[in-house]
Amino acid sequence: MNLFSVFDPSSFYGIQLNWVIMLLTVLFMLMKYYLVSSSSQLFKNSLILSVNGLFVEIAGSSNLAITFIATSTFFYLVVMNLLGLFPFIFTSTAHPLITMSLGVIFWSSFFLMGWTKSFKESAAHLVPEGSPLGLSPLMVLIESISHLMRPFTLSIRLAANMMAGHLIISLLSSISLLSLYSFSISVFLQSVLLILELGVAVIQGFVFSILLLLYCLEYY
């Protein structure tokens, strides 16, 4: 057992059931199909429209499909991040396996779409405007590496931020058994960090989604 063992999916009879938490978000996404409109449903609809409107302002009204992908990804990640803050609930977004899968699949789709649709414009992105002609081969190499690193930085950022908060809270909980004073300090600091983690869960979902949107617009 070590500090990182809390991120291991537990196995029951050889079945890793903790990954099922990734499917529970469907219950939150499809409520409108089996619930009568209520105040909570109206609030959720207004929240979805507000976030979608923010993405539409960035992408433009002509790219509704792209904004739909960004909005869906945002709410999916936020729900997964918030669920991971509850005790004894598996945090799947803290695993690079999950975030890397999302990042690589989305980025590869946008990358292939851009190069297939317009090869000339996509190739032009590899040479920044105003670059000296002699440095063009070097700039192409540097830009190619930066483009290939995008899905990894996009994915690792999300996983590292979600993992860091949980690790700090786990470290603070370990000092609560030393004394009553340590217990009080530990509970106070964990409460503050939990509030901060609520903000991190939303911000990281937004950062991931907005970067996906910007990458798609660049290749599109």
PDB file of C-alpha atoms in Angstrom:
ATOM      1  CA  MET A   1       0.000   0.000   0.000  1.00  0.00           C
ATOM      2  CA  ASN A   2       1.242   3.465  -0.838  1.00  0.00           C
ATOM      3  CA  LEU A   3      -0.176   6.947  -1.244  1.00  0.00           C
ATOM      4  CA  PHE A   4      -1.047   6.390  -4.907  1.00  0.00           C
ATOM      5  CA  SER A   5      -2.976   3.189  -4.191  1.00  0.00           C
ATOM      6  CA  VAL A   6      -6.174   5.248  -3.738  1.00  0.00           C
ATOM      7  CA  PHE A   7      -6.153   5.749  -7.507  1.00  0.00           C
ATOM      8  CA  ASP A   8      -6.034   2.017  -8.261  1.00  0.00           C
ATOM      9  CA  PRO A   9      -9.329   0.566  -9.501  1.00  0.00           C
ATOM     10  CA  SER A  10     -10.340  -2.049  -6.943  1.00  0.00           C
ATOM     11  CA  SER A  11     -11.103  -5.526  -8.245  1.00  0.00           C
ATOM     12  CA  PHE A  12     -13.949  -7.727  -7.069  1.00  0.00           C
ATOM     13  CA  TYR A  13     -13.750 -11.325  -8.270  1.00  0.00           C
ATOM     14  CA  GLY A  14     -11.441 -10.198 -11.062  1.00  0.00           C
ATOM     15  CA  ILE A  15     -13.802  -7.418 -12.231  1.00  0.00           C
ATOM     16  CA  GLN A  16     -12.727  -3.784 -11.905  1.00  0.00           C
ATOM     17  CA  LEU A  17     -16.101  -2.353 -10.964  1.00  0.00           C
ATOM     18  CA  ASN A  18     -14.841   1.145 -10.173  1.00  0.00           C
ATOM     19  CA  TRP A  19     -14.738   1.971 -13.867  1.00  0.00           C
ATOM     20  CA  VAL A  20     -18.552   1.789 -13.809  1.00  0.00           C
ATOM     21  CA  ILE A  21     -18.518   5.307 -12.322  1.00  0.00           C
ATOM     22  CA  MET A  22     -17.820   6.606 -15.831  1.00  0.00           C
ATOM     23  CA  LEU A  23     -21.249   5.382 -16.946  1.00  0.00           C
ATOM     24  CA  LEU A  24     -23.148   7.046 -14.104  1.00  0.00           C
ATOM     25  CA  THR A  25     -22.879  10.411 -15.830  1.00  0.00           C
ATOM     26  CA  VAL A  26     -25.482   9.125 -18.294  1.00  0.00           C
ATOM     27  CA  LEU A  27     -28.031   9.389 -15.496  1.00  0.00           C
ATOM     28  CA  PHE A  28     -27.354  13.126 -15.255  1.00  0.00           C
ATOM     29  CA  MET A  29     -27.261  13.741 -19.002  1.00  0.00           C
ATOM     30  CA  LEU A  30     -30.529  11.978 -19.918  1.00  0.00           C
ATOM     31  CA  MET A  31     -32.822  13.147 -17.120  1.00  0.00           C
ATOM     32  CA  LYS A  32     -34.885  15.269 -19.497  1.00  0.00           C
ATOM     33  CA  TYR A  33     -36.134  12.109 -21.195  1.00  0.00           C
ATOM     34  CA  TYR A  34     -37.777  10.619 -18.122  1.00  0.00           C
ATOM     35  CA  LEU A  35     -38.406  13.517 -15.742  1.00  0.00           C
ATOM     36  CA  VAL A  36     -41.073  16.185 -15.757  1.00  0.00           C
ATOM     37  CA  SER A  37     -39.602  19.674 -16.049  1.00  0.00           C
ATOM     38  CA  SER A  38     -38.868  21.028 -12.605  1.00  0.00           C
ATOM     39  CA  SER A  39     -36.904  23.902 -11.135  1.00  0.00           C
ATOM     40  CA  SER A  40     -33.742  21.790 -11.072  1.00  0.00           C
ATOM     41  CA  GLN A  41     -34.284  20.745 -14.678  1.00  0.00           C
ATOM     42  CA  LEU A  42     -34.870  24.351 -15.741  1.00  0.00           C
ATOM     43  CA  PHE A  43     -31.701  25.388 -13.905  1.00  0.00           C
ATOM     44  CA  LYS A  44     -29.720  22.669 -15.664  1.00  0.00           C
ATOM     45  CA  ASN A  45     -31.121  23.700 -19.051  1.00  0.00           C
ATOM     46  CA  SER A  46     -30.239  27.344 -18.447  1.00  0.00           C
ATOM     47  CA  LEU A  47     -26.741  26.326 -17.339  1.00  0.00           C
ATOM     48  CA  ILE A  48     -26.247  24.227 -20.478  1.00  0.00           C
ATOM     49  CA  LEU A  49     -27.458  27.079 -22.671  1.00  0.00           C
ATOM     50  CA  SER A  50     -25.142  29.540 -20.922  1.00  0.00           C
ATOM     51  CA  VAL A  51     -22.077  27.336 -21.378  1.00  0.00           C
ATOM     52  CA  ASN A  52     -23.034  26.539 -24.953  1.00  0.00           C
ATOM     53  CA  GLY A  53     -23.503  30.266 -25.637  1.00  0.00           C
ATOM     54  CA  LEU A  54     -19.982  30.917 -24.344  1.00  0.00           C
ATOM     55  CA  PHE A  55     -18.538  28.344 -26.733  1.00  0.00           C
ATOM     56  CA  VAL A  56     -20.667  29.710 -29.595  1.00  0.00           C
ATOM     57  CA  GLU A  57     -19.157  33.173 -29.043  1.00  0.00           C
ATOM     58  CA  ILE A  58     -15.693  31.675 -29.506  1.00  0.00           C
ATOM     59  CA  ALA A  59     -16.421  29.294 -32.385  1.00  0.00           C
ATOM     60  CA  GLY A  60     -19.133  31.282 -34.156  1.00  0.00           C
ATOM     61  CA  SER A  61     -22.709  30.392 -34.935  1.00  0.00           C
ATOM     62  CA  SER A  62     -21.656  28.469 -38.041  1.00  0.00           C
ATOM     63  CA  ASN A  63     -19.777  25.830 -36.018  1.00  0.00           C
ATOM     64  CA  LEU A  64     -22.598  24.443 -33.904  1.00  0.00           C
ATOM     65  CA  ALA A  65     -21.356  20.853 -34.183  1.00  0.00           C
ATOM     66  CA  ILE A  66     -17.989  21.824 -32.722  1.00  0.00           C
ATOM     67  CA  THR A  67     -19.594  23.764 -29.866  1.00  0.00           C
ATOM     68  CA  PHE A  68     -21.840  20.774 -29.117  1.00  0.00           C
ATOM     69  CA  ILE A  69     -18.755  18.567 -28.720  1.00  0.00           C
ATOM     70  CA  ALA A  70     -17.088  21.132 -26.442  1.00  0.00           C
ATOM     71  CA  THR A  71     -20.229  21.591 -24.322  1.00  0.00           C
ATOM     72  CA  SER A  72     -20.787  17.845 -23.941  1.00  0.00           C
ATOM     73  CA  THR A  73     -17.140  17.289 -23.015  1.00  0.00           C
ATOM     74  CA  PHE A  74     -17.276  20.112 -20.471  1.00  0.00           C
ATOM     75  CA  PHE A  75     -20.293  18.768 -18.599  1.00  0.00           C
ATOM     76  CA  TYR A  76     -19.043  15.191 -18.754  1.00  0.00           C
ATOM     77  CA  LEU A  77     -15.679  16.121 -17.233  1.00  0.00           C
ATOM     78  CA  VAL A  78     -17.225  18.392 -14.605  1.00  0.00           C
ATOM     79  CA  VAL A  79     -19.606  15.647 -13.449  1.00  0.00           C
ATOM     80  CA  MET A  80     -16.772  13.108 -13.346  1.00  0.00           C
ATOM     81  CA  ASN A  81     -14.507  15.499 -11.437  1.00  0.00           C
ATOM     82  CA  LEU A  82     -17.187  16.397  -8.896  1.00  0.00           C
ATOM     83  CA  LEU A  83     -18.158  12.762  -8.335  1.00  0.00           C
ATOM     84  CA  GLY A  84     -14.534  11.998  -7.549  1.00  0.00           C
ATOM     85  CA  LEU A  85     -14.621  14.426  -4.603  1.00  0.00           C
ATOM     86  CA  PHE A  86     -17.098  12.261  -2.691  1.00  0.00           C
ATOM     87  CA  PRO A  87     -15.589   9.692  -0.300  1.00  0.00           C
ATOM     88  CA  PHE A  88     -15.124   6.142  -1.600  1.00  0.00           C
ATOM     89  CA  ILE A  89     -15.960   7.148  -5.195  1.00  0.00           C
ATOM     90  CA  PHE A  90     -13.412   6.286  -7.850  1.00  0.00           C
ATOM     91  CA  THR A  91     -11.847   9.307  -9.617  1.00  0.00           C
ATOM     92  CA  SER A  92     -11.443   8.173 -13.207  1.00  0.00           C
ATOM     93  CA  THR A  93     -10.284  11.593 -14.476  1.00  0.00           C
ATOM     94  CA  ALA A  94      -7.182  11.301 -12.265  1.00  0.00           C
ATOM     95  CA  HIS A  95      -5.972   8.448 -14.488  1.00  0.00           C
ATOM     96  CA  PRO A  96      -3.827   9.387 -17.503  1.00  0.00           C
ATOM     97  CA  LEU A  97      -5.332   6.342 -19.241  1.00  0.00           C
ATOM     98  CA  ILE A  98      -8.742   8.036 -19.359  1.00  0.00           C
ATOM     99  CA  THR A  99      -7.608  11.605 -20.024  1.00  0.00           C
ATOM    100  CA  MET A 100      -5.087  10.433 -22.626  1.00  0.00           C
ATOM    101  CA  SER A 101      -7.799   8.481 -24.410  1.00  0.00           C
ATOM    102  CA  LEU A 102     -10.026  11.560 -24.575  1.00  0.00           C
ATOM    103  CA  GLY A 103      -7.227  13.893 -25.614  1.00  0.00           C
ATOM    104  CA  VAL A 104      -5.662  11.650 -28.255  1.00  0.00           C
ATOM    105  CA  ILE A 105      -8.980  10.636 -29.840  1.00  0.00           C
ATOM    106  CA  PHE A 106     -10.319  14.185 -30.079  1.00  0.00           C
ATOM    107  CA  TRP A 107      -7.008  15.703 -31.224  1.00  0.00           C
ATOM    108  CA  SER A 108      -6.417  12.967 -33.816  1.00  0.00           C
ATOM    109  CA  SER A 109      -9.907  13.493 -35.218  1.00  0.00           C
ATOM    110  CA  PHE A 110      -9.435  17.247 -35.519  1.00  0.00           C
ATOM    111  CA  PHE A 111      -5.902  16.849 -36.918  1.00  0.00           C
ATOM    112  CA  LEU A 112      -6.928  14.378 -39.615  1.00  0.00           C
ATOM    113  CA  MET A 113     -10.000  16.456 -40.443  1.00  0.00           C
ATOM    114  CA  GLY A 114      -7.908  19.584 -40.983  1.00  0.00           C
ATOM    115  CA  TRP A 115      -5.207  17.960 -43.103  1.00  0.00           C
ATOM    116  CA  THR A 116      -7.764  16.059 -45.184  1.00  0.00           C
ATOM    117  CA  LYS A 117     -10.009  19.054 -45.749  1.00  0.00           C
ATOM    118  CA  SER A 118      -7.334  21.633 -46.522  1.00  0.00           C
ATOM    119  CA  PHE A 119      -3.783  20.361 -46.817  1.00  0.00           C
ATOM    120  CA  LYS A 120      -2.317  23.710 -47.910  1.00  0.00           C
ATOM    121  CA  GLU A 121      -3.733  25.731 -45.005  1.00  0.00           C
ATOM    122  CA  SER A 122      -2.797  23.066 -42.480  1.00  0.00           C
ATOM    123  CA  ALA A 123       0.759  22.941 -43.796  1.00  0.00           C
ATOM    124  CA  ALA A 124       0.925  26.741 -43.632  1.00  0.00           C
ATOM    125  CA  HIS A 125       0.352  26.562 -39.866  1.00  0.00           C
ATOM    126  CA  LEU A 126       3.723  24.865 -39.496  1.00  0.00           C
ATOM    127  CA  VAL A 127       5.521  28.054 -40.542  1.00  0.00           C
ATOM    128  CA  PRO A 128       4.546  31.121 -38.452  1.00  0.00           C
ATOM    129  CA  GLU A 129       3.885  34.277 -40.411  1.00  0.00           C
ATOM    130  CA  GLY A 130       6.935  36.473 -40.775  1.00  0.00           C
ATOM    131  CA  SER A 131       9.495  33.716 -40.181  1.00  0.00           C
ATOM    132  CA  PRO A 132      12.782  34.033 -42.150  1.00  0.00           C
ATOM    133  CA  LEU A 133      13.010  31.704 -45.132  1.00  0.00           C
ATOM    134  CA  GLY A 134      16.264  30.188 -43.892  1.00  0.00           C
ATOM    135  CA  LEU A 135      14.674  29.174 -40.594  1.00  0.00           C
ATOM    136  CA  SER A 136      11.602  27.618 -42.224  1.00  0.00           C
ATOM    137  CA  PRO A 137      12.825  23.975 -41.967  1.00  0.00           C
ATOM    138  CA  LEU A 138      13.667  24.468 -38.293  1.00  0.00           C
ATOM    139  CA  MET A 139      10.309  26.169 -37.638  1.00  0.00           C
ATOM    140  CA  VAL A 140       8.479  23.293 -39.330  1.00  0.00           C
ATOM    141  CA  LEU A 141      10.270  20.839 -37.031  1.00  0.00           C
ATOM    142  CA  ILE A 142       9.518  22.879 -33.904  1.00  0.00           C
ATOM    143  CA  GLU A 143       5.867  23.431 -34.829  1.00  0.00           C
ATOM    144  CA  SER A 144       5.426  19.755 -35.689  1.00  0.00           C
ATOM    145  CA  ILE A 145       6.733  18.738 -32.265  1.00  0.00           C
ATOM    146  CA  SER A 146       4.484  21.293 -30.548  1.00  0.00           C
ATOM    147  CA  HIS A 147       1.448  19.983 -32.436  1.00  0.00           C
ATOM    148  CA  LEU A 148       2.269  16.376 -31.554  1.00  0.00           C
ATOM    149  CA  MET A 149       2.671  17.296 -27.874  1.00  0.00           C
ATOM    150  CA  ARG A 150      -0.769  18.883 -27.653  1.00  0.00           C
ATOM    151  CA  PRO A 151      -2.803  15.770 -26.783  1.00  0.00           C
ATOM    152  CA  PHE A 152      -0.277  14.764 -24.108  1.00  0.00           C
ATOM    153  CA  THR A 153      -0.141  18.162 -22.415  1.00  0.00           C
ATOM    154  CA  LEU A 154      -3.917  18.430 -22.679  1.00  0.00           C
ATOM    155  CA  SER A 155      -4.431  15.066 -20.990  1.00  0.00           C
ATOM    156  CA  ILE A 156      -1.680  15.188 -18.388  1.00  0.00           C
ATOM    157  CA  ARG A 157      -2.818  18.643 -17.226  1.00  0.00           C
ATOM    158  CA  LEU A 158      -6.253  17.320 -16.315  1.00  0.00           C
ATOM    159  CA  ALA A 159      -4.996  14.121 -14.669  1.00  0.00           C
ATOM    160  CA  ALA A 160      -2.223  15.872 -12.720  1.00  0.00           C
ATOM    161  CA  ASN A 161      -4.496  18.588 -11.338  1.00  0.00           C
ATOM    162  CA  MET A 162      -7.159  16.101 -10.241  1.00  0.00           C
ATOM    163  CA  MET A 163      -4.573  13.775  -8.716  1.00  0.00           C
ATOM    164  CA  ALA A 164      -2.668  16.540  -6.903  1.00  0.00           C
ATOM    165  CA  GLY A 165      -5.681  17.752  -4.923  1.00  0.00           C
ATOM    166  CA  HIS A 166      -6.601  14.248  -3.787  1.00  0.00           C
ATOM    167  CA  LEU A 167      -3.020  13.523  -2.744  1.00  0.00           C
ATOM    168  CA  ILE A 168      -2.776  16.713  -0.680  1.00  0.00           C
ATOM    169  CA  ILE A 169      -6.063  15.949   1.073  1.00  0.00           C
ATOM    170  CA  SER A 170      -4.821  12.402   1.790  1.00  0.00           C
ATOM    171  CA  LEU A 171      -1.585  13.764   3.240  1.00  0.00           C
ATOM    172  CA  LEU A 172      -3.469  16.181   5.486  1.00  0.00           C
ATOM    173  CA  SER A 173      -5.766  13.424   6.710  1.00  0.00           C
ATOM    174  CA  SER A 174      -2.750  11.402   7.878  1.00  0.00           C
ATOM    175  CA  ILE A 175      -1.857  13.982  10.559  1.00  0.00           C
ATOM    176  CA  SER A 176      -5.323  13.969  12.121  1.00  0.00           C
ATOM    177  CA  LEU A 177      -4.469  11.023  14.411  1.00  0.00           C
ATOM    178  CA  LEU A 178      -1.515  12.715  16.120  1.00  0.00           C
ATOM    179  CA  SER A 179      -3.451  14.884  18.566  1.00  0.00           C
ATOM    180  CA  LEU A 180      -6.663  16.838  19.018  1.00  0.00           C
ATOM    181  CA  TYR A 181      -4.927  19.998  17.804  1.00  0.00           C
ATOM    182  CA  SER A 182      -3.640  18.189  14.719  1.00  0.00           C
ATOM    183  CA  PHE A 183      -7.124  16.815  14.109  1.00  0.00           C
ATOM    184  CA  SER A 184      -8.655  20.310  14.198  1.00  0.00           C
ATOM    185  CA  ILE A 185      -6.016  21.717  11.867  1.00  0.00           C
ATOM    186  CA  SER A 186      -6.396  18.762   9.512  1.00  0.00           C
ATOM    187  CA  VAL A 187     -10.184  19.093   9.297  1.00  0.00           C
ATOM    188  CA  PHE A 188      -9.935  22.837   8.683  1.00  0.00           C
ATOM    189  CA  LEU A 189      -7.309  22.518   5.946  1.00  0.00           C
ATOM    190  CA  GLN A 190      -9.147  19.639   4.294  1.00  0.00           C
ATOM    191  CA  SER A 191     -12.350  21.707   4.253  1.00  0.00           C
ATOM    192  CA  VAL A 192     -10.542  24.613   2.599  1.00  0.00           C
ATOM    193  CA  LEU A 193      -8.916  22.316   0.059  1.00  0.00           C
ATOM    194  CA  LEU A 194     -12.232  20.645  -0.674  1.00  0.00           C
ATOM    195  CA  ILE A 195     -13.740  24.018  -1.532  1.00  0.00           C
ATOM    196  CA  LEU A 196     -10.763  24.754  -3.770  1.00  0.00           C
ATOM    197  CA  GLU A 197     -11.124  21.338  -5.404  1.00  0.00           C
ATOM    198  CA  LEU A 198     -14.719  22.188  -6.304  1.00  0.00           C
ATOM    199  CA  GLY A 199     -13.402  25.133  -8.292  1.00  0.00           C
ATOM    200  CA  VAL A 200     -10.579  23.072  -9.778  1.00  0.00           C
ATOM    201  CA  ALA A 201     -13.060  20.413 -10.936  1.00  0.00           C
ATOM    202  CA  VAL A 202     -15.036  23.004 -12.910  1.00  0.00           C
ATOM    203  CA  ILE A 203     -12.013  24.956 -14.148  1.00  0.00           C
ATOM    204  CA  GLN A 204     -10.171  21.884 -15.401  1.00  0.00           C
ATOM    205  CA  GLY A 205     -13.254  20.724 -17.285  1.00  0.00           C
ATOM    206  CA  PHE A 206     -13.526  24.164 -18.862  1.00  0.00           C
ATOM    207  CA  VAL A 207      -9.815  24.334 -19.738  1.00  0.00           C
ATOM    208  CA  PHE A 208      -9.909  20.904 -21.368  1.00  0.00           C
ATOM    209  CA  SER A 209     -13.030  21.772 -23.372  1.00  0.00           C
ATOM    210  CA  ILE A 210     -11.898  25.237 -24.447  1.00  0.00           C
ATOM    211  CA  LEU A 211      -8.537  23.892 -25.633  1.00  0.00           C
ATOM    212  CA  LEU A 212     -10.313  21.176 -27.601  1.00  0.00           C
ATOM    213  CA  LEU A 213     -12.466  23.862 -29.188  1.00  0.00           C
ATOM    214  CA  LEU A 214      -9.472  26.042 -30.065  1.00  0.00           C
ATOM    215  CA  TYR A 215      -7.539  23.105 -31.528  1.00  0.00           C
ATOM    216  CA  CYS A 216     -10.542  22.124 -33.616  1.00  0.00           C
ATOM    217  CA  LEU A 217     -10.988  25.671 -34.905  1.00  0.00           C
ATOM    218  CA  GLU A 218      -7.304  25.884 -35.802  1.00  0.00           C
ATOM    219  CA  TYR A 219      -7.390  22.676 -37.835  1.00  0.00           C
ATOM    220  CA  TYR A 220     -10.877  23.341 -39.181  1.00  0.00           C
TER     221      TYR A 220
END
